[in-house]
Amino acid sequence: MKRERNYTVSERAVIAIGAAAGKSVAEINAVLEADAKRTGGTYRPANATSVGMAARYPTLPTNTAEANALWEHITHPKPLGAE
């Protein structure tokens, strides 16, 4: 069986932030797939094991509200001048 490629830096960030925000694997994969389509990259879905490991990172926000705010920021970016 061929080994899958490693996650890119941006994929790892989406997985880690999604896990910290309590997002499901399906929600995280929807963002990863949309980004791959948008950029013309290769879609590599996250699996439950990867999401579970990412949820245990000690440097992630421990406050769910902060993690959700970060998730919103990466999934629905606003123009730099917007507040």
mmCIF file of C-alpha atoms in Angstrom:
data_model
loop_
_atom_site.group_PDB
_atom_site.id
_atom_site.type_symbol
_atom_site.label_atom_id
_atom_site.label_comp_id
_atom_site.label_asym_id
_atom_site.label_seq_id
_atom_site.Cartn_x
_atom_site.Cartn_y
_atom_site.Cartn_z
ATOM 1 C CA MET A 1 0.000 0.000 0.000
ATOM 2 C CA LYS A 2 1.360 3.393 -0.993
ATOM 3 C CA ARG A 3 1.901 5.857 1.829
ATOM 4 C CA GLU A 4 -0.017 9.131 1.567
ATOM 5 C CA ARG A 5 1.941 12.351 1.290
ATOM 6 C CA ASN A 6 2.556 14.395 4.420
ATOM 7 C CA TYR A 7 0.143 17.209 5.220
ATOM 8 C CA THR A 8 1.284 20.651 4.072
ATOM 9 C CA VAL A 9 1.859 23.394 6.626
ATOM 10 C CA SER A 10 -1.487 24.978 5.790
ATOM 11 C CA GLU A 11 -3.310 21.633 6.005
ATOM 12 C CA ARG A 12 -1.791 20.982 9.439
ATOM 13 C CA ALA A 13 -2.869 24.453 10.564
ATOM 14 C CA VAL A 14 -6.468 23.895 9.413
ATOM 15 C CA ILE A 15 -6.556 20.496 11.133
ATOM 16 C CA ALA A 16 -5.097 21.863 14.378
ATOM 17 C CA ILE A 17 -7.366 24.901 14.526
ATOM 18 C CA GLY A 18 -10.415 22.855 13.583
ATOM 19 C CA ALA A 19 -9.624 20.289 16.271
ATOM 20 C CA ALA A 20 -9.153 23.026 18.889
ATOM 21 C CA ALA A 21 -12.479 24.565 17.866
ATOM 22 C CA GLY A 22 -14.224 21.203 18.232
ATOM 23 C CA LYS A 23 -15.025 20.869 14.528
ATOM 24 C CA SER A 24 -15.854 17.448 13.106
ATOM 25 C CA VAL A 25 -13.578 15.608 10.701
ATOM 26 C CA ALA A 26 -16.179 16.254 7.976
ATOM 27 C CA GLU A 27 -16.136 20.028 8.633
ATOM 28 C CA ILE A 28 -12.341 20.085 8.551
ATOM 29 C CA ASN A 29 -12.258 18.038 5.351
ATOM 30 C CA ALA A 30 -14.763 20.381 3.692
ATOM 31 C CA VAL A 31 -12.365 23.289 4.278
ATOM 32 C CA LEU A 32 -9.361 21.265 3.080
ATOM 33 C CA GLU A 33 -11.190 20.161 -0.068
ATOM 34 C CA ALA A 34 -12.443 23.675 -0.883
ATOM 35 C CA ASP A 35 -8.932 25.066 -0.456
ATOM 36 C CA ALA A 36 -7.426 22.378 -2.703
ATOM 37 C CA LYS A 37 -9.990 23.162 -5.403
ATOM 38 C CA ARG A 38 -9.415 26.904 -5.049
ATOM 39 C CA THR A 39 -5.637 26.636 -5.295
ATOM 40 C CA GLY A 40 -5.462 23.756 -7.767
ATOM 41 C CA GLY A 41 -3.658 21.632 -5.208
ATOM 42 C CA THR A 42 -4.088 18.014 -4.258
ATOM 43 C CA TYR A 43 -6.796 17.230 -1.735
ATOM 44 C CA ARG A 44 -5.644 15.076 1.168
ATOM 45 C CA PRO A 45 -8.454 14.409 3.620
ATOM 46 C CA ALA A 46 -7.745 14.450 7.337
ATOM 47 C CA ASN A 47 -8.558 11.315 9.243
ATOM 48 C CA ALA A 48 -9.936 10.956 12.761
ATOM 49 C CA THR A 49 -6.531 9.952 14.141
ATOM 50 C CA SER A 50 -4.839 13.098 12.795
ATOM 51 C CA VAL A 51 -7.613 15.312 14.144
ATOM 52 C CA GLY A 52 -7.458 13.576 17.531
ATOM 53 C CA MET A 53 -3.694 14.049 17.775
ATOM 54 C CA ALA A 54 -3.988 17.710 16.759
ATOM 55 C CA ALA A 55 -6.573 18.300 19.484
ATOM 56 C CA ARG A 56 -3.935 17.408 22.069
ATOM 57 C CA TYR A 57 -1.375 20.056 21.026
ATOM 58 C CA PRO A 58 -0.513 22.011 24.178
ATOM 59 C CA THR A 59 0.053 25.297 22.325
ATOM 60 C CA LEU A 60 -3.458 25.538 20.875
ATOM 61 C CA PRO A 61 -5.993 27.898 22.437
ATOM 62 C CA THR A 62 -7.618 26.169 25.383
ATOM 63 C CA ASN A 63 -10.601 28.499 25.322
ATOM 64 C CA THR A 64 -13.174 27.194 22.857
ATOM 65 C CA ALA A 65 -14.357 30.743 22.090
ATOM 66 C CA GLU A 66 -10.816 31.716 21.065
ATOM 67 C CA ALA A 67 -10.447 28.588 18.948
ATOM 68 C CA ASN A 68 -13.824 29.239 17.282
ATOM 69 C CA ALA A 69 -12.814 32.844 16.560
ATOM 70 C CA LEU A 70 -9.602 31.578 14.954
ATOM 71 C CA TRP A 71 -11.584 29.004 12.922
ATOM 72 C CA GLU A 72 -13.935 31.756 11.690
ATOM 73 C CA HIS A 73 -10.937 33.894 10.788
ATOM 74 C CA ILE A 74 -9.370 31.210 8.590
ATOM 75 C CA THR A 75 -12.622 29.999 7.016
ATOM 76 C CA HIS A 76 -14.253 33.407 6.466
ATOM 77 C CA PRO A 77 -11.463 35.980 6.109
ATOM 78 C CA LYS A 78 -12.359 39.665 6.089
ATOM 79 C CA PRO A 79 -10.551 42.420 4.196
ATOM 80 C CA LEU A 80 -7.663 43.906 6.156
ATOM 81 C CA GLY A 81 -9.461 47.230 6.702
ATOM 82 C CA ALA A 82 -12.676 45.616 8.008
ATOM 83 C CA GLU A 83 -13.365 45.362 11.697
#
